[in-house]
Amino acid sequence: MVSSFFLLLAVQLVGEVAREVLGVPIPGPVLGMFGLALFLIARQTLTSKTVSASLSHTSETLIGQMGLMFVPAGVGLVAQGPLLAREWLPLVAGVVGSTVIGVVVTGAVMHWTLPAVEEDADASRS
């Protein structure tokens, strides 16, 4: 479990370095986990190897404790209560607007790709 935890921390470090080098406005841990996901998908595709039991157990343990990781954000919200009270309208507009945009884009992508997926499914049945 320790080696898997070290691997996850190393992936986070690689993501931070990539963020600094590329200058992208994406958090380093997100880049690192995206890179790890791509690596694991490529490895499974090319070699048929799956995720190790140790890495899987470590990941499940961290996901089980994820609620604790939201405590600092909650404390920050409480500490910034007066600011949130003043700026509630732009915040609500941003959340609602981005949600609507996300739903519309997802629907459009599904509408655009579903015929191809159904065509592939029909071809594989034949």
Coordinates of N, CA and C in Angstrom, one line a residue:
M1 N 0.8 -1.2 0.0 CA 0.0 0.0 0.0 C 0.9 1.3 0.0
V2 N 2.0 1.2 0.7 CA 2.9 2.4 0.7 C 3.5 2.7 -0.6
S3 N 3.8 1.6 -1.4 CA 4.4 1.9 -2.7 C 3.3 2.4 -3.7
S4 N 2.1 2.0 -3.5 CA 1.0 2.5 -4.4 C 0.7 4.0 -4.0
F5 N 0.8 4.3 -2.7 CA 0.6 5.7 -2.3 C 1.7 6.6 -2.8
F6 N 2.9 6.0 -2.8 CA 4.1 6.8 -3.3 C 3.9 7.0 -4.8
L7 N 3.4 6.0 -5.5 CA 3.1 6.1 -7.0 C 2.1 7.3 -7.2
L8 N 1.0 7.3 -6.4 CA 0.0 8.4 -6.6 C 0.6 9.8 -6.3
L9 N 1.5 9.8 -5.3 CA 2.2 11.1 -5.0 C 3.1 11.5 -6.1
A10 N 3.8 10.5 -6.7 CA 4.7 10.8 -7.8 C 4.0 11.3 -9.0
V11 N 2.8 10.7 -9.3 CA 2.0 11.1 -10.4 C 1.5 12.5 -10.2
Q12 N 1.2 12.9 -8.9 CA 0.8 14.2 -8.6 C 1.9 15.2 -8.9
L13 N 3.1 14.8 -8.5 CA 4.3 15.6 -8.7 C 4.6 15.8 -10.2
V14 N 4.5 14.8 -11.0 CA 4.6 14.9 -12.4 C 3.6 15.8 -13.0
G15 N 2.4 15.8 -12.5 CA 1.3 16.7 -12.9 C 1.7 18.1 -12.6
E16 N 2.2 18.4 -11.4 CA 2.6 19.7 -11.0 C 3.7 20.2 -11.9
V17 N 4.7 19.4 -12.2 CA 5.8 19.8 -13.1 C 5.2 20.1 -14.5
A18 N 4.3 19.2 -15.0 CA 3.7 19.4 -16.3 C 2.9 20.7 -16.4
R19 N 2.2 21.1 -15.3 CA 1.5 22.3 -15.2 C 2.4 23.5 -15.3
E20 N 3.5 23.4 -14.6 CA 4.5 24.5 -14.6 C 5.1 24.7 -16.0
V21 N 5.5 23.6 -16.6 CA 6.2 23.6 -17.9 C 5.3 24.1 -19.0
L22 N 4.0 23.5 -19.0 CA 3.1 23.8 -20.0 C 2.4 25.2 -19.8
G23 N 2.3 25.6 -18.6 CA 1.7 26.9 -18.2 C 0.2 26.8 -18.4
V24 N -0.4 25.7 -18.2 CA -1.9 25.5 -18.4 C -2.6 25.8 -17.0
P25 N -3.8 26.3 -17.1 CA -4.5 26.6 -15.8 C -5.3 25.4 -15.3
I26 N -4.7 24.3 -15.3 CA -5.3 23.1 -14.8 C -4.4 22.6 -13.6
P27 N -5.1 22.2 -12.4 CA -4.3 21.8 -11.3 C -3.4 20.6 -11.6
G28 N -2.2 20.6 -11.0 CA -1.3 19.6 -11.3 C -1.8 18.2 -10.9
P29 N -2.5 18.0 -9.8 CA -3.0 16.7 -9.5 C -4.0 16.2 -10.5
V30 N -4.7 17.1 -11.1 CA -5.7 16.7 -12.2 C -4.9 16.2 -13.4
L31 N -3.9 16.9 -13.8 CA -3.0 16.5 -14.9 C -2.4 15.2 -14.6
G32 N -1.9 15.0 -13.4 CA -1.2 13.8 -13.0 C -2.2 12.6 -13.1
M33 N -3.4 12.7 -12.5 CA -4.3 11.6 -12.5 C -4.8 11.3 -13.9
F34 N -4.9 12.4 -14.8 CA -5.3 12.1 -16.2 C -4.2 11.3 -16.9
G35 N -2.9 11.7 -16.6 CA -1.8 10.9 -17.2 C -1.8 9.5 -16.7
L36 N -2.1 9.3 -15.4 CA -2.1 7.9 -14.8 C -3.2 7.1 -15.5
A37 N -4.4 7.8 -15.7 CA -5.5 7.1 -16.3 C -5.1 6.7 -17.7
L38 N -4.5 7.6 -18.5 CA -4.1 7.3 -19.8 C -3.1 6.1 -19.9
F39 N -2.1 6.2 -18.9 CA -1.1 5.1 -18.9 C -1.8 3.8 -18.6
L40 N -2.7 3.7 -17.6 CA -3.3 2.5 -17.2 C -4.2 1.9 -18.4
I41 N -4.9 2.8 -19.1 CA -5.7 2.4 -20.2 C -4.8 1.9 -21.3
A42 N -3.7 2.6 -21.6 CA -2.8 2.1 -22.7 C -2.2 0.8 -22.3
R43 N -1.8 0.6 -21.0 CA -1.2 -0.6 -20.6 C -2.1 -1.8 -20.7
Q44 N -3.4 -1.5 -20.3 CA -4.4 -2.6 -20.4 C -4.7 -3.0 -21.8
T45 N -4.7 -2.0 -22.7 CA -5.0 -2.2 -24.1 C -3.9 -3.0 -24.8
L46 N -2.6 -2.6 -24.5 CA -1.5 -3.2 -25.2 C -1.0 -4.5 -24.6
T47 N -1.1 -4.6 -23.3 CA -0.6 -5.8 -22.6 C -1.6 -6.7 -21.9
S48 N -2.8 -6.2 -21.8 CA -3.9 -6.9 -21.1 C -3.7 -7.0 -19.6
K49 N -2.8 -6.2 -19.1 CA -2.6 -6.1 -17.6 C -3.6 -5.2 -17.0
T50 N -4.1 -5.5 -15.9 CA -5.1 -4.7 -15.2 C -4.3 -3.9 -14.1
V51 N -5.1 -3.1 -13.4 CA -4.5 -2.3 -12.2 C -4.1 -3.3 -11.1
S52 N -3.0 -3.1 -10.5 CA -2.5 -4.0 -9.5 C -3.5 -3.9 -8.3
A53 N -3.5 -5.0 -7.5 CA -4.4 -5.1 -6.4 C -4.0 -4.0 -5.3
S54 N -2.7 -3.7 -5.2 CA -2.3 -2.8 -4.2 C -2.7 -1.4 -4.6
L55 N -2.6 -1.0 -5.9 CA -3.0 0.3 -6.3 C -4.5 0.5 -6.2
S56 N -5.2 -0.6 -6.5 CA -6.7 -0.6 -6.4 C -7.1 -0.4 -5.0
H57 N -6.5 -1.1 -4.0 CA -6.8 -1.0 -2.6 C -6.5 0.4 -2.1
T58 N -5.4 0.9 -2.5 CA -5.0 2.3 -2.0 C -6.0 3.3 -2.5
S59 N -6.3 3.2 -3.8 CA -7.3 4.1 -4.4 C -8.7 4.0 -3.7
E60 N -9.1 2.8 -3.4 CA -10.4 2.6 -2.8 C -10.4 3.2 -1.3
T61 N -9.2 3.1 -0.7 CA -9.1 3.6 0.7 C -9.2 5.1 0.7
L62 N -8.5 5.7 -0.3 CA -8.5 7.2 -0.4 C -9.9 7.7 -0.8
I63 N -10.6 7.0 -1.7 CA -11.9 7.4 -2.1 C -12.9 7.3 -0.9
G64 N -12.7 6.3 -0.1 CA -13.5 6.1 1.1 C -13.3 7.3 2.1
Q65 N -12.2 7.9 2.1 CA -11.9 9.0 3.0 C -12.1 10.4 2.4
M66 N -12.6 10.4 1.2 CA -12.7 11.6 0.4 C -13.5 12.7 1.1
G67 N -14.5 12.3 1.9 CA -15.3 13.3 2.7 C -14.4 14.2 3.5
L68 N -13.3 13.7 4.1 CA -12.4 14.5 4.9 C -11.7 15.6 4.1
M69 N -11.6 15.3 2.8 CA -10.9 16.3 1.9 C -11.7 17.5 1.6
F70 N -13.0 17.4 1.9 CA -13.9 18.6 1.6 C -14.0 19.5 2.9
V71 N -13.5 19.1 4.0 CA -13.6 19.9 5.2 C -12.9 21.2 5.0
P72 N -11.7 21.3 4.5 CA -11.1 22.7 4.3 C -11.9 23.6 3.4
A73 N -12.5 23.0 2.4 CA -13.3 23.8 1.5 C -14.6 24.3 2.2
G74 N -15.2 23.5 3.0 CA -16.3 23.9 3.8 C -16.0 24.9 4.8
V75 N -14.8 24.8 5.5 CA -14.4 25.8 6.4 C -14.1 27.2 5.7
G76 N -13.6 27.1 4.5 CA -13.4 28.3 3.7 C -14.7 29.0 3.3
L77 N -15.7 28.2 3.0 CA -17.0 28.8 2.7 C -17.6 29.5 3.9
V78 N -17.5 28.8 5.1 CA -18.0 29.5 6.3 C -17.2 30.7 6.6
A79 N -15.9 30.7 6.4 CA -15.0 31.8 6.7 C -15.3 33.0 5.8
Q80 N -15.7 32.7 4.6 CA -16.0 33.7 3.6 C -17.5 34.0 3.4
G81 N -18.2 33.7 4.5 CA -19.7 34.0 4.5 C -20.1 35.4 4.0
P82 N -19.5 36.4 4.6 CA -19.9 37.8 4.2 C -19.7 38.1 2.7
L83 N -18.6 37.6 2.2 CA -18.3 37.8 0.8 C -19.3 37.0 -0.1
L84 N -19.6 35.8 0.3 CA -20.6 35.0 -0.4 C -22.0 35.7 -0.4
A85 N -22.3 36.3 0.8 CA -23.6 36.9 0.9 C -23.7 38.1 -0.1
R86 N -22.5 38.8 -0.2 CA -22.5 40.0 -1.1 C -22.5 39.6 -2.6
E87 N -21.8 38.5 -2.9 CA -21.6 38.1 -4.3 C -22.5 36.9 -4.7
W88 N -23.6 36.7 -4.1 CA -24.4 35.5 -4.3 C -24.9 35.4 -5.8
L89 N -25.3 36.5 -6.3 CA -26.0 36.5 -7.7 C -25.0 36.0 -8.7
P90 N -23.8 36.6 -8.8 CA -22.8 36.0 -9.9 C -22.5 34.6 -9.6
L91 N -22.4 34.2 -8.3 CA -22.0 32.8 -8.0 C -23.1 31.9 -8.5
V92 N -24.4 32.2 -8.2 CA -25.5 31.4 -8.6 C -25.6 31.4 -10.1
A93 N -25.5 32.5 -10.7 CA -25.5 32.6 -12.2 C -24.4 31.7 -12.8
G94 N -23.3 31.8 -12.3 CA -22.2 30.9 -12.8 C -22.4 29.5 -12.7
V95 N -22.9 29.0 -11.5 CA -23.2 27.6 -11.3 C -24.3 27.1 -12.2
V96 N -25.4 27.9 -12.2 CA -26.6 27.5 -13.0 C -26.2 27.6 -14.5
G97 N -25.6 28.6 -14.9 CA -25.2 28.8 -16.3 C -24.3 27.7 -16.8
S98 N -23.2 27.4 -16.0 CA -22.3 26.3 -16.4 C -23.0 24.9 -16.4
T99 N -23.9 24.7 -15.5 CA -24.7 23.5 -15.5 C -25.5 23.3 -16.8
V100 N -26.2 24.4 -17.1 CA -27.1 24.4 -18.3 C -26.2 24.2 -19.6
I101 N -25.1 24.9 -19.7 CA -24.2 24.7 -20.8 C -23.7 23.2 -20.8
G102 N -23.3 22.7 -19.7 CA -22.8 21.3 -19.7 C -23.9 20.3 -20.1
V103 N -25.1 20.5 -19.7 CA -26.2 19.6 -20.1 C -26.4 19.7 -21.6
V104 N -26.5 21.0 -22.1 CA -26.7 21.2 -23.5 C -25.6 20.6 -24.4
V105 N -24.4 20.8 -24.0 CA -23.3 20.3 -24.8 C -23.3 18.7 -24.7
T106 N -23.5 18.2 -23.5 CA -23.6 16.7 -23.4 C -24.7 16.1 -24.3
G107 N -25.9 16.8 -24.3 CA -27.0 16.3 -25.1 C -26.6 16.4 -26.6
A108 N -25.9 17.5 -27.0 CA -25.6 17.7 -28.4 C -24.5 16.6 -28.8
V109 N -23.6 16.3 -28.0 CA -22.6 15.3 -28.3 C -23.3 13.9 -28.4
M110 N -24.2 13.6 -27.5 CA -24.9 12.4 -27.6 C -25.7 12.3 -28.8
H111 N -26.4 13.4 -29.2 CA -27.2 13.4 -30.4 C -26.3 13.2 -31.6
W112 N -25.1 13.7 -31.6 CA -24.2 13.7 -32.7 C -23.6 12.3 -32.8
T113 N -23.2 11.7 -31.7 CA -22.5 10.4 -31.7 C -23.3 9.2 -31.6
L114 N -24.5 9.3 -31.1 CA -25.4 8.1 -30.9 C -25.6 7.3 -32.2
P115 N -25.9 8.0 -33.4 CA -26.1 7.2 -34.6 C -24.9 6.3 -34.9
A116 N -23.7 6.9 -34.7 CA -22.5 6.1 -35.1 C -22.4 4.9 -34.1
V117 N -22.7 5.1 -32.8 CA -22.6 4.0 -31.9 C -23.6 2.9 -32.2
E118 N -24.9 3.3 -32.5 CA -25.9 2.4 -32.9 C -25.5 1.6 -34.2
E119 N -24.9 2.3 -35.1 CA -24.5 1.7 -36.4 C -23.4 0.6 -36.1
D120 N -22.4 1.0 -35.2 CA -21.4 0.0 -34.8 C -22.0 -1.2 -34.1
A121 N -23.0 -1.0 -33.2 CA -23.6 -2.1 -32.5 C -24.4 -3.0 -33.5
D122 N -25.1 -2.4 -34.5 CA -25.8 -3.2 -35.5 C -24.8 -4.0 -36.3
A123 N -23.7 -3.4 -36.7 CA -22.7 -4.1 -37.5 C -22.1 -5.2 -36.7
S124 N -21.9 -5.1 -35.4 CA -21.3 -6.2 -34.6 C -22.2 -7.3 -34.4
R125 N -23.5 -7.0 -34.4 CA -24.5 -8.1 -34.3 C -24.6 -9.0 -35.5
S126 N -24.3 -8.4 -36.7 CA -24.5 -9.1 -37.9 C -23.4 -10.1 -38.2

